[in-house]
Short mmCIF file of C-alpha atoms in Angstrom, two decimals:
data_model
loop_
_atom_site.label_atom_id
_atom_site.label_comp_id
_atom_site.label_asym_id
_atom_site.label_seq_id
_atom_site.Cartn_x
_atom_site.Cartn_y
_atom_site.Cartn_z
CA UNK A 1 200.86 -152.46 86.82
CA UNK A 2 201.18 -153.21 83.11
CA UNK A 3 197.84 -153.73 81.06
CA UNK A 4 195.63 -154.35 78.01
CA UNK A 5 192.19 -152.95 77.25
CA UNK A 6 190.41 -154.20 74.18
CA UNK A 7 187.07 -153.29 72.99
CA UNK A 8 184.34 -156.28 73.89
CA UNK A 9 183.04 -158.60 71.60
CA UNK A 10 181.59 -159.89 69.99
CA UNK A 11 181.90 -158.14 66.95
CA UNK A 12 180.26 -159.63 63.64
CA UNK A 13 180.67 -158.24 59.76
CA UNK A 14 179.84 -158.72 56.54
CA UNK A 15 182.29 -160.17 54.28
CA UNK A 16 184.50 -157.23 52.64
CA UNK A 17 183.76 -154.53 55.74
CA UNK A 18 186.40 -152.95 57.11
CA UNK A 19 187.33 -153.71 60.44
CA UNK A 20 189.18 -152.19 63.91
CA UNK A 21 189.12 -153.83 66.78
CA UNK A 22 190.76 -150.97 69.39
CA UNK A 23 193.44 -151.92 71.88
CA UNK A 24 195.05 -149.14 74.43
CA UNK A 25 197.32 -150.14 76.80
CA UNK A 26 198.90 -148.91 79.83
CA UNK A 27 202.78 -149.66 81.06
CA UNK A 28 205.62 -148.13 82.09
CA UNK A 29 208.83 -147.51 79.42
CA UNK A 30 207.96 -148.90 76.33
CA UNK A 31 206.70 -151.67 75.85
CA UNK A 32 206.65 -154.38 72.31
CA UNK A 33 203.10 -154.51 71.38
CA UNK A 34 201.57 -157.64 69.43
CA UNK A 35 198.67 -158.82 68.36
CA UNK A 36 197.58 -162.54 68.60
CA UNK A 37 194.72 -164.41 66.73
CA UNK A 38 192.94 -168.06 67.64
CA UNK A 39 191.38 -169.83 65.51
CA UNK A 40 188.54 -172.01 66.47
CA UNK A 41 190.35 -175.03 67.98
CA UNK A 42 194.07 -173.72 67.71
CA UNK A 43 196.13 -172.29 69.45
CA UNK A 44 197.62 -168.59 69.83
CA UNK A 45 199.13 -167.57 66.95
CA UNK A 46 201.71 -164.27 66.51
CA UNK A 47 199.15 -161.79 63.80
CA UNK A 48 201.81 -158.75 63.83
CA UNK A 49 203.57 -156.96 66.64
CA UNK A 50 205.52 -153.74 66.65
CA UNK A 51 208.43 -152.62 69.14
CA UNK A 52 208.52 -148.72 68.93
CA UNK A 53 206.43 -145.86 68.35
CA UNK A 54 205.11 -145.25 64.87
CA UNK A 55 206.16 -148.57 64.41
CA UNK A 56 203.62 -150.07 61.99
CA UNK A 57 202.76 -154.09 62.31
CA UNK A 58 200.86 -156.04 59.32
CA UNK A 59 200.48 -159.13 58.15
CA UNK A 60 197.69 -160.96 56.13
CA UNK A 61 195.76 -157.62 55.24
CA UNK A 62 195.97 -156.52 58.74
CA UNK A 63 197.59 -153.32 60.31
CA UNK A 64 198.60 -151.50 63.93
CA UNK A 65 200.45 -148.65 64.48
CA UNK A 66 202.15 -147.93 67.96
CA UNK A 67 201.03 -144.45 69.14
CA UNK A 68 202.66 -143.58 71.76
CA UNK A 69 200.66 -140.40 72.65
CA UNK A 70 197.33 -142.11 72.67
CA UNK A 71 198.99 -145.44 74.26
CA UNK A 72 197.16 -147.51 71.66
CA UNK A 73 197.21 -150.34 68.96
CA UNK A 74 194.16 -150.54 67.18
CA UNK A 75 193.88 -153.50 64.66
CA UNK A 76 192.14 -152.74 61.20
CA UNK A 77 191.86 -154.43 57.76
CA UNK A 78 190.41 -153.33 54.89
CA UNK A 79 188.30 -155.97 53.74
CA UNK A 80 187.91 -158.91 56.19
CA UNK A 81 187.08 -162.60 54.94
CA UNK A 82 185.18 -165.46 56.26
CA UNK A 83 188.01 -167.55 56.84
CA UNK A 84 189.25 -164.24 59.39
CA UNK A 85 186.62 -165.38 62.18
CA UNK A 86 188.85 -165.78 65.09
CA UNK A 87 189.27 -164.10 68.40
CA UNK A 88 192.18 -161.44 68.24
CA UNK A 89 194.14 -160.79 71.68
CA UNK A 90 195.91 -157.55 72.21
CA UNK A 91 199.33 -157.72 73.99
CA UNK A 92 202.59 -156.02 75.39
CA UNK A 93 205.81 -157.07 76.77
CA UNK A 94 207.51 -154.99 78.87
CA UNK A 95 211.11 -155.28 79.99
CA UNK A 96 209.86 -153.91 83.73
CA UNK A 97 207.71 -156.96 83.91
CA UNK A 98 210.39 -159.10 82.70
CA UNK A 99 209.01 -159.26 79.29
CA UNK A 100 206.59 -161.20 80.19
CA UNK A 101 203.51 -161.05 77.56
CA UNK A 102 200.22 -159.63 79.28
CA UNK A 103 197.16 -160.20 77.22
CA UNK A 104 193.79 -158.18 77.05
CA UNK A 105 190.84 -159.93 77.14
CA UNK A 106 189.99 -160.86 74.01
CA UNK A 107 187.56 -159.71 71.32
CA UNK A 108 185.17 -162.58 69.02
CA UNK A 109 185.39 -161.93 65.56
CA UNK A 110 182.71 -163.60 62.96
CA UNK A 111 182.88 -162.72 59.51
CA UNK A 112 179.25 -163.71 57.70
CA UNK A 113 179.61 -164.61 53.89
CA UNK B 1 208.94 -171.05 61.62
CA UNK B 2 209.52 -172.06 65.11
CA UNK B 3 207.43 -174.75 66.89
CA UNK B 4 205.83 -175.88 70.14
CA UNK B 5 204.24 -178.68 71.02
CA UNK B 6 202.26 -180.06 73.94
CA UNK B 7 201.17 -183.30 74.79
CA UNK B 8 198.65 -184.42 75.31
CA UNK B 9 196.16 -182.24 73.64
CA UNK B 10 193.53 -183.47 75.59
CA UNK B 11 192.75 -185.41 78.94
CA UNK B 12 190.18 -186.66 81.09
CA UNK B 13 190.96 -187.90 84.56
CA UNK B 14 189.06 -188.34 87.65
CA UNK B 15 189.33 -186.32 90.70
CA UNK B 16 192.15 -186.87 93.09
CA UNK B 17 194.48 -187.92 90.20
CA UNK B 18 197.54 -185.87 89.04
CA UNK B 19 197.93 -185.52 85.44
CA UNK B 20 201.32 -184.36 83.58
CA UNK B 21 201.29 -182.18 80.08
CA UNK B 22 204.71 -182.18 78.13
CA UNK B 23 206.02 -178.39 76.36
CA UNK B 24 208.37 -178.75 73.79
CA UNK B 25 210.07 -176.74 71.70
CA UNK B 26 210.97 -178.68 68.42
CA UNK B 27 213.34 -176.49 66.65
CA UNK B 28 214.85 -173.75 68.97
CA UNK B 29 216.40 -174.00 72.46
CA UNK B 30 213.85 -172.41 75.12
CA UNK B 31 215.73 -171.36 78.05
CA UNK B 32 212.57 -169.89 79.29
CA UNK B 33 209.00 -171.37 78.81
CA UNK B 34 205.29 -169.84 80.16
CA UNK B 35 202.17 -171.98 81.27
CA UNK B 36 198.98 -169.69 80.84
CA UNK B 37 195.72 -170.74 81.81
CA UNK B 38 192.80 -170.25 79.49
CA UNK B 39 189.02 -170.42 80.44
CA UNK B 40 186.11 -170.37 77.89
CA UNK B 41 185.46 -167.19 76.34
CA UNK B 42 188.35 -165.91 78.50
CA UNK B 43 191.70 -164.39 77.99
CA UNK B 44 194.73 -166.25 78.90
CA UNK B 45 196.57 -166.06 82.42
CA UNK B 46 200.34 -166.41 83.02
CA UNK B 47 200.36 -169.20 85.95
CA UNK B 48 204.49 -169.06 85.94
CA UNK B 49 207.49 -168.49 83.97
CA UNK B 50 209.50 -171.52 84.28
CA UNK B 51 213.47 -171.59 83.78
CA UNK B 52 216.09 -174.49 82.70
CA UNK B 53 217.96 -175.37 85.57
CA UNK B 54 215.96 -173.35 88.56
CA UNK B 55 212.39 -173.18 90.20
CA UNK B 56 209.72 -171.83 88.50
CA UNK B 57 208.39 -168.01 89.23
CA UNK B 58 204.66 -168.47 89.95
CA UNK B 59 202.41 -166.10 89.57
CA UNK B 60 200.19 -164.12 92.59
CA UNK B 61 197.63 -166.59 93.80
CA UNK B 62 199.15 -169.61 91.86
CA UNK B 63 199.43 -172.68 94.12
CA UNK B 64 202.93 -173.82 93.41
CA UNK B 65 202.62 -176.99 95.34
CA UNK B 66 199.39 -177.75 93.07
CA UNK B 67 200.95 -176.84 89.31
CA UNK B 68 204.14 -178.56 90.16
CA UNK B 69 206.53 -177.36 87.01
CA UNK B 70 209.62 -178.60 85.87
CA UNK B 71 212.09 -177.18 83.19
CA UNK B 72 214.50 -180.42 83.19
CA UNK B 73 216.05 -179.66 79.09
CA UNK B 74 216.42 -176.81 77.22
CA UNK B 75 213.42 -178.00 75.06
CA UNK B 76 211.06 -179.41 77.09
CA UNK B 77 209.00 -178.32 80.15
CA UNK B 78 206.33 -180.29 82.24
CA UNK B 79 203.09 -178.98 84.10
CA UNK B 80 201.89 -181.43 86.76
CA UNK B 81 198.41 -180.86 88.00
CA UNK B 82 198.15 -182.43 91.27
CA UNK B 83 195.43 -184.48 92.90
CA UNK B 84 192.83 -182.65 90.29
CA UNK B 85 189.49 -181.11 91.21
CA UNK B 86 187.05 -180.17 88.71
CA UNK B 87 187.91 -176.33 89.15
CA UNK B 88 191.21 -177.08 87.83
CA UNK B 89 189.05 -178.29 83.97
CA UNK B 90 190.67 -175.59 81.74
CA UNK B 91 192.61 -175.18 78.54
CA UNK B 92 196.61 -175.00 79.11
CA UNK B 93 198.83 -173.21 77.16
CA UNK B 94 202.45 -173.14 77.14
CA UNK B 95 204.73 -170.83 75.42
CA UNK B 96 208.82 -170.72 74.54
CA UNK B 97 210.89 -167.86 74.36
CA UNK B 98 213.26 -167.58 71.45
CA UNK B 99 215.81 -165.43 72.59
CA UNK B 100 217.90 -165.59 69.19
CA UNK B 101 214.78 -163.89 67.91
CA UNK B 102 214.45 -161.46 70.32
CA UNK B 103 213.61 -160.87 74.21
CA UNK B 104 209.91 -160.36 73.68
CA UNK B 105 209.33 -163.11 70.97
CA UNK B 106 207.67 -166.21 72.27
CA UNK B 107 206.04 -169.30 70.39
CA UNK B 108 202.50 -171.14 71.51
CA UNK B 109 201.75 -174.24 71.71
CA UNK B 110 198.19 -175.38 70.91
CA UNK B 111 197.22 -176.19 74.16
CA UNK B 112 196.11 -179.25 76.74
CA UNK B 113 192.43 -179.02 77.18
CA UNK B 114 192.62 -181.00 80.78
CA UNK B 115 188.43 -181.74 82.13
CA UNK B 116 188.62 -183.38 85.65
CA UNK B 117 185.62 -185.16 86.47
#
């Protein structure tokens, strides 16, 4: 069936560093990829999301590209900030699970100042 | 943007009691609306797709007489937890689907944190 696999976290930087959390996935067709952030006591929130290959998602400093050939969506951004502590959720829909949204596990960011 | 809310954002009840959390989508019409399941540290888990007008599609290993759900409006969906154990204490989340924006794109609410003592 369709999946996500994101790297573990926790992961923890120092204000500025450049970040990737990796994502790969694993479906059938082609699915719309997203990524998701949650802030501490909120809930999910859409961070980008592509729908085709070489697509390329960003939003707020952050980027993913849809490969295809390496079935991945790796999130990066170039200089992360305190205020991006979160945890980031890697996605897909897939129409052959009735675009339903299956999320990877989950990766702990904390930026220190 | 679009919205969802839930209600109530938190609850405490006492085992053996059945507690009801409210989805609603404020601004769009959600002809389709998701309950996940969320435990701490965890990722969330689709517990059933639930459609306006028809029965809810539970997911494998989801008791559907336990998470009764109902889809009565095309804005508003209910989870019912009945007669609540503590193993049921977990953070809710329900999602709409905008279809004008797209098959894939849904909206999240902020979740029912539900402890069952």
């Amino acid at each position: 069936g369709d999946s996500v696999t994101q790297m573990e976290g926790p992961v923890t930087l120092s204000e500025e560093a450049f970040l990737t959390i990796n994502c790969t996935y694993t479906a059938t067709g082609y699915p719309s990829l997203f990524w998701y952030v949650q802030y501490p006591g909120e809930g999910l929130q859409l961070l980008l999301k592509a729908t085709k290959a070489d697509d390329k998602g960003s939003n707020k400093g952050f980027e993913a590209t849809y490969r295809k050939e390496t079935t991945s969506f790796h999130l990066e951004k170039g200089s992360v900030q305190v205020s991006d502590s979160a945890v980031y959720f890697c996605a897909l829909a897939a129409y052959s699970s009735a675009s339903k949204i299956i999320f990877g596990s989950g990766t702990r960011l904390s930026i220190r100042p | 943007g679009a919205v969802v809310s839930q209600h109530p954002s938190r609850v405490i009840c006492k085992s053996g009691t059945s507690v009801k959390i409210e989805c609603r989508s404020l601004d769009f019409q959600a002809t389709t609306m998701f309950w996940y399941r969320q435990f701490p540290k965890q990722s969330l888990m689709l517990m059933a797709t639930s459609n306006e007008g028809s029965k809810a599609t539970y997911e494998q290993g989801v008791e559907k007489d336990k998470f009764l759900i109902n889809h009565a409006s095309l804005t508003l969906s209910t989870l019912t937890v009945t007669s609540a154990h503590p193993e049921d204490s977990s953070f809710y989340i329900c999602s709409a689907r905008d279809l004008a924006q797209g098959q894939e794109t849904q909206y999240f609410g902020p979740g029912t944190r539900l402890l069952v003592l």
